[in-house]
PDB file of C-alpha atoms in Angstrom:
ATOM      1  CA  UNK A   1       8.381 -12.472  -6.574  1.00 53.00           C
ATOM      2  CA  UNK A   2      10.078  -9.234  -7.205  1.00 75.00           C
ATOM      3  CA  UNK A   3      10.644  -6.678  -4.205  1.00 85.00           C
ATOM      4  CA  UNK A   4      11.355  -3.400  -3.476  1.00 88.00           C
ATOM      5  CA  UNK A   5      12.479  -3.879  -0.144  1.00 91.00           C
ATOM      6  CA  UNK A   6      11.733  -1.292   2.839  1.00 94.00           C
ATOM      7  CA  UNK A   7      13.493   1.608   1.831  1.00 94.00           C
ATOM      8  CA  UNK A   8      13.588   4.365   4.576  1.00 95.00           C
ATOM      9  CA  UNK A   9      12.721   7.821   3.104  1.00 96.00           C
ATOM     10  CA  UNK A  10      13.420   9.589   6.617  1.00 96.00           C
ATOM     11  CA  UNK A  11      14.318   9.089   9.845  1.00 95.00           C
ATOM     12  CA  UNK A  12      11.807  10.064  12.680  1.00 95.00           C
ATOM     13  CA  UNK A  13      12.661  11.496  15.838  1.00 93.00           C
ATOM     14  CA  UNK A  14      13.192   8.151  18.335  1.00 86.00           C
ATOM     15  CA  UNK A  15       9.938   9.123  20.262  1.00 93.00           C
ATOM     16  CA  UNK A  16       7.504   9.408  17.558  1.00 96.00           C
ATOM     17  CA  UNK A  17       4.824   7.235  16.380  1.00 97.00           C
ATOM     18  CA  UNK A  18       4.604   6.312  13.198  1.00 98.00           C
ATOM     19  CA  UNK A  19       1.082   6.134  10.971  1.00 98.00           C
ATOM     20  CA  UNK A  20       1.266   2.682   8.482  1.00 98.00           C
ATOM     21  CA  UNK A  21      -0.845   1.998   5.724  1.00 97.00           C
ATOM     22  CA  UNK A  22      -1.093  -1.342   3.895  1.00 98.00           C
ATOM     23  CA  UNK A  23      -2.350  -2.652   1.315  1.00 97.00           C
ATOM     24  CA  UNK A  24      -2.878  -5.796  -1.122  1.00 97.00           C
ATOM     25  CA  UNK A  25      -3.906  -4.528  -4.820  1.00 96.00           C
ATOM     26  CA  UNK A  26      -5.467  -7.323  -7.563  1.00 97.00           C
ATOM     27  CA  UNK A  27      -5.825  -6.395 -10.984  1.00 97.00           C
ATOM     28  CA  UNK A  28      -8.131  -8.192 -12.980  1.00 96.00           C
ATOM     29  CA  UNK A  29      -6.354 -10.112 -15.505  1.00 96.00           C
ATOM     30  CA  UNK A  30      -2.875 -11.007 -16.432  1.00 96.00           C
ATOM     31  CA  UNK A  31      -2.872  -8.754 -19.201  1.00 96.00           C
ATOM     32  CA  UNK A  32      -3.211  -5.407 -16.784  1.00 95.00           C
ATOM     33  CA  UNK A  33       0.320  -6.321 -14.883  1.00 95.00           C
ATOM     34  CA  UNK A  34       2.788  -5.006 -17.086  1.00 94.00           C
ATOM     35  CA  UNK A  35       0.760  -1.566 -17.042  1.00 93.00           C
ATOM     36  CA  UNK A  36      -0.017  -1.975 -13.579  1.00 93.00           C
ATOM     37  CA  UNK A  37       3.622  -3.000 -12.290  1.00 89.00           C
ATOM     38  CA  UNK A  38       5.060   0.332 -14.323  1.00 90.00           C
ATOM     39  CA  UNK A  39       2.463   2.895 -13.358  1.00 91.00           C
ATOM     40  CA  UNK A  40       3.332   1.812  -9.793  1.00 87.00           C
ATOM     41  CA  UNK A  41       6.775   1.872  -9.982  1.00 87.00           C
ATOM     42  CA  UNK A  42       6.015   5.857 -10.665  1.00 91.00           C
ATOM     43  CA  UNK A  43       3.927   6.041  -7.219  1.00 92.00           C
ATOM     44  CA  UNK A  44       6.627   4.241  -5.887  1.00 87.00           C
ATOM     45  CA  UNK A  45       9.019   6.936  -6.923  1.00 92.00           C
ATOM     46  CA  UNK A  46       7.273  10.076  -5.653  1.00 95.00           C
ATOM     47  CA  UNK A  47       6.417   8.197  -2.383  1.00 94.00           C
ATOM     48  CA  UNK A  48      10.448   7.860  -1.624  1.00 93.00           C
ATOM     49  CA  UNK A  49      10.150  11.853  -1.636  1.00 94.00           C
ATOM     50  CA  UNK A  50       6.924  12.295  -0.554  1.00 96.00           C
ATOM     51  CA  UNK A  51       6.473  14.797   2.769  1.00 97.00           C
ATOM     52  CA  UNK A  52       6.034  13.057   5.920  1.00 97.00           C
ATOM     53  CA  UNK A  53       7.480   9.624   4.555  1.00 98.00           C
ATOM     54  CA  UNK A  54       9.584   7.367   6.809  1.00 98.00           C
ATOM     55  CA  UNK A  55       9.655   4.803   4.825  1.00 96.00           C
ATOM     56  CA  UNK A  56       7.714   2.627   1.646  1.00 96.00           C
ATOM     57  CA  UNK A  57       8.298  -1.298   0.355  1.00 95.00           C
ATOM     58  CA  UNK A  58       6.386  -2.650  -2.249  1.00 93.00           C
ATOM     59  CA  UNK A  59       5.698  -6.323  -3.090  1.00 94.00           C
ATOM     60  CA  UNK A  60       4.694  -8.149  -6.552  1.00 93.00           C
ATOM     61  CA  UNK A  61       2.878 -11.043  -7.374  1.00 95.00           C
ATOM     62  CA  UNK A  62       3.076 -10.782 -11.036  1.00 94.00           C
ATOM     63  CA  UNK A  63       1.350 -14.541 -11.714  1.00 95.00           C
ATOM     64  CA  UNK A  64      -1.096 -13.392  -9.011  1.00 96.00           C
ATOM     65  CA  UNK A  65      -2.092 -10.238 -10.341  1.00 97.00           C
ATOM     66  CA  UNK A  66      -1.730  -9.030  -6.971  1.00 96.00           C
ATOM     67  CA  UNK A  67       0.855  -5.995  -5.645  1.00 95.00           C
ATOM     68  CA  UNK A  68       1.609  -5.278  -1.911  1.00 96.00           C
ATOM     69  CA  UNK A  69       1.923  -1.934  -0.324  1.00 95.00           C
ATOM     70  CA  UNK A  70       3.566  -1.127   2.959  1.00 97.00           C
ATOM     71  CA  UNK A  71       4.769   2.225   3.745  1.00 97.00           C
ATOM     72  CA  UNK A  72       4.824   4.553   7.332  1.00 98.00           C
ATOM     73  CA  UNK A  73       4.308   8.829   7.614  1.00 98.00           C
ATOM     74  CA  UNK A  74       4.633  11.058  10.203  1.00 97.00           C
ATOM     75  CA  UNK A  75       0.850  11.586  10.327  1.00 97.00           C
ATOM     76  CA  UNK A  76      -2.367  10.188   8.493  1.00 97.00           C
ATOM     77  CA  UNK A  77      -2.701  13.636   6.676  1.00 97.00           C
ATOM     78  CA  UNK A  78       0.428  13.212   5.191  1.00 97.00           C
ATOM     79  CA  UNK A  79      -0.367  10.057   3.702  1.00 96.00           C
ATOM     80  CA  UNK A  80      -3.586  10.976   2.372  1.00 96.00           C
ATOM     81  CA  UNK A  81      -1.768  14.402   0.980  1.00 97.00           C
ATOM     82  CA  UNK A  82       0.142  11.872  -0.631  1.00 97.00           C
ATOM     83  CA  UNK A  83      -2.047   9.641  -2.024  1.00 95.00           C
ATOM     84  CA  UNK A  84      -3.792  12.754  -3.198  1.00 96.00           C
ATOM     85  CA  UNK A  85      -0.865  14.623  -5.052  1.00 95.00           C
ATOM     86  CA  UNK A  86      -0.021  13.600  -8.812  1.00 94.00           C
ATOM     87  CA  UNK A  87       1.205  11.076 -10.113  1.00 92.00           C
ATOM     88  CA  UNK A  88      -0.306   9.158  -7.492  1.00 93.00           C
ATOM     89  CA  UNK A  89      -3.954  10.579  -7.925  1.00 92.00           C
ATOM     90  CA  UNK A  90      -3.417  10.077 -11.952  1.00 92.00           C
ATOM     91  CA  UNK A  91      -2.074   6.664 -11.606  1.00 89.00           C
ATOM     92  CA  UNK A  92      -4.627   5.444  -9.496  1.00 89.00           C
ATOM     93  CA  UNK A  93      -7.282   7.109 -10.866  1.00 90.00           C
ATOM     94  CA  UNK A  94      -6.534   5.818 -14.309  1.00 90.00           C
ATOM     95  CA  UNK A  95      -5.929   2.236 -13.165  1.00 91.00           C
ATOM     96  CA  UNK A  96      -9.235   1.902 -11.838  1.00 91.00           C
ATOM     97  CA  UNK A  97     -10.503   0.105 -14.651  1.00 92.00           C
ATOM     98  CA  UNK A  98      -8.080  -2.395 -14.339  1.00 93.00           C
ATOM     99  CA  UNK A  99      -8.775  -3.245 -10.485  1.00 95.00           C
ATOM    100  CA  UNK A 100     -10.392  -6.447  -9.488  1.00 94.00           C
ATOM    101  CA  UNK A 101     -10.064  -6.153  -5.478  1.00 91.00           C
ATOM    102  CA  UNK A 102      -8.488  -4.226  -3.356  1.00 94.00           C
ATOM    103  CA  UNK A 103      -7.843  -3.942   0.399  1.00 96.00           C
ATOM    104  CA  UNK A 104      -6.240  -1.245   2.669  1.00 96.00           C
ATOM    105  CA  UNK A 105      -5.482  -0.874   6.619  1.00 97.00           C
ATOM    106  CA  UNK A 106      -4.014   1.360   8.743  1.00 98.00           C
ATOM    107  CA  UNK A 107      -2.501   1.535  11.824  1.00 98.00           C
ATOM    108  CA  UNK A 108      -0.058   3.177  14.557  1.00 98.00           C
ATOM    109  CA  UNK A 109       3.344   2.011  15.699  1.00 97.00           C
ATOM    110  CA  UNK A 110       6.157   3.781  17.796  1.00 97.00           C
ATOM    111  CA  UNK A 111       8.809   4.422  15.314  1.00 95.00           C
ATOM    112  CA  UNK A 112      11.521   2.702  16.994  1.00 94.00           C
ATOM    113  CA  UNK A 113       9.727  -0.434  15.325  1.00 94.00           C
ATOM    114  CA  UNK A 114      10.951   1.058  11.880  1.00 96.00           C
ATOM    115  CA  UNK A 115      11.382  -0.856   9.367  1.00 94.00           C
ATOM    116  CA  UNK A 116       8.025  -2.635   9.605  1.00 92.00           C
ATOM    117  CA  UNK A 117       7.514  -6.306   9.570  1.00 88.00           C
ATOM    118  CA  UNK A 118       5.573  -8.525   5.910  1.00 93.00           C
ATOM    119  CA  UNK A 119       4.409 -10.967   8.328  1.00 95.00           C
ATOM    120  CA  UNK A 120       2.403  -8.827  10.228  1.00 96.00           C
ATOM    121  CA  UNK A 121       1.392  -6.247   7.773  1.00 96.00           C
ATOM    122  CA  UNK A 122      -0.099  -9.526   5.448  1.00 96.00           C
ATOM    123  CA  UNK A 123      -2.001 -10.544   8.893  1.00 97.00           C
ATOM    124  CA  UNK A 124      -3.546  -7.225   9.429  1.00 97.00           C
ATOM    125  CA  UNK A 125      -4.743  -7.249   5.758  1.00 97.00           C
ATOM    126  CA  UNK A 126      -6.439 -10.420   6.390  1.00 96.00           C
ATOM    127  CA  UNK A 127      -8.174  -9.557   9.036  1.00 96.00           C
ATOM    128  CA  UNK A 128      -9.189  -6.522   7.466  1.00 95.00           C
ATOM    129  CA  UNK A 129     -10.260  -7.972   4.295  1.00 93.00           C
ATOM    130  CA  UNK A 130     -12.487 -10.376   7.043  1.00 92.00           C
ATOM    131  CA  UNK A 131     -14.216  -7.133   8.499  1.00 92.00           C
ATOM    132  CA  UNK A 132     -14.586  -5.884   5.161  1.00 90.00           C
ATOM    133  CA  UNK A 133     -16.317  -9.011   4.146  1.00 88.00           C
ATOM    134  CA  UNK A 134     -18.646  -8.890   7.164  1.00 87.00           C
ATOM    135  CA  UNK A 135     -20.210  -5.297   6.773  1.00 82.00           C
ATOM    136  CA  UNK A 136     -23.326  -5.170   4.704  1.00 52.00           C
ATOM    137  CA  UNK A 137     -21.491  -3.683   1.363  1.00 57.00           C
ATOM    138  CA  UNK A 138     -19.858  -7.197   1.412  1.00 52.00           C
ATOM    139  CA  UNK A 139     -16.105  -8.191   0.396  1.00 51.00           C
ATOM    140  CA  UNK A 140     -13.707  -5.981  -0.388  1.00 53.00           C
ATOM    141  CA  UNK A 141     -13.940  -3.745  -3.360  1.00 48.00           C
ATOM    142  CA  UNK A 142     -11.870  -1.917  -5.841  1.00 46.00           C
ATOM    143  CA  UNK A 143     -10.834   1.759  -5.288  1.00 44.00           C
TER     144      UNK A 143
END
């Protein structure tokens, strides 16, 4: 399963807390990997210099069609200014297409818990994708 492993973009000050999104990506067929796998690799890039970014790690299931996402900011607006700057906006917008399902949570941590722990990350996506599957729009969708 290849890894990029936690990689810390910045250092926040000992008393801060930390914002963390994660997130577990499925494209739809085998086919849409390759593109997938490279287009994130470029989101991958940009989010090791994004503002407010203390630090990203990305996992892929290649045979799964499925890509992990695990990353912590300074602040919730900074990862949605993220997620809304190019290439990330481009790349997601024009992988779309290519999405099966897709689930994302968020949550708060002091940063002296930096780096941030799979195991419990993967947990709080299942549980999330549970909620998600409970609400009256049904399972989790694509982006």
């Amino acid at each position: 399963m290849p890894t990029l492993p936690w990689t810390t973009v910045s250092t926040p000050p000992s008393d801060a807390e930390a914002f963390v999104m994660a997130s577990r990506l499925e494209v739809r067929s085998l086919t849409d990997v390759p593109r997938f796998f490279l287009k994130s690799l470029t989101a991958w890039k940009q989010a090791r210099s994004a503002p407010g970014a203390y630090g990203v790690s990305l996992v892929a299931q290649p045979f799964k069609r499925t890509f992990w996402t695990l990353s912590a900011w300074e602040s919730k607006q900074a990862v949605y200014a993220y997620a809304k700057a190019e290439p990330h906006r481009s790349v997601m917008t024009g992988l779309r297409s290519t999405m099966s399902r897709s689930v994302f949570t968020f949550w708060r941590v002091p940063a002296a818990e930096l780096p941030l722990d799979w195991a419990d990350a993967r947990r709080r996506l299942a549980e999330q994708e549970h909620r998600d599957a409970q609400t009256a729009d049904g399972p989790a969708t694509a982006v």
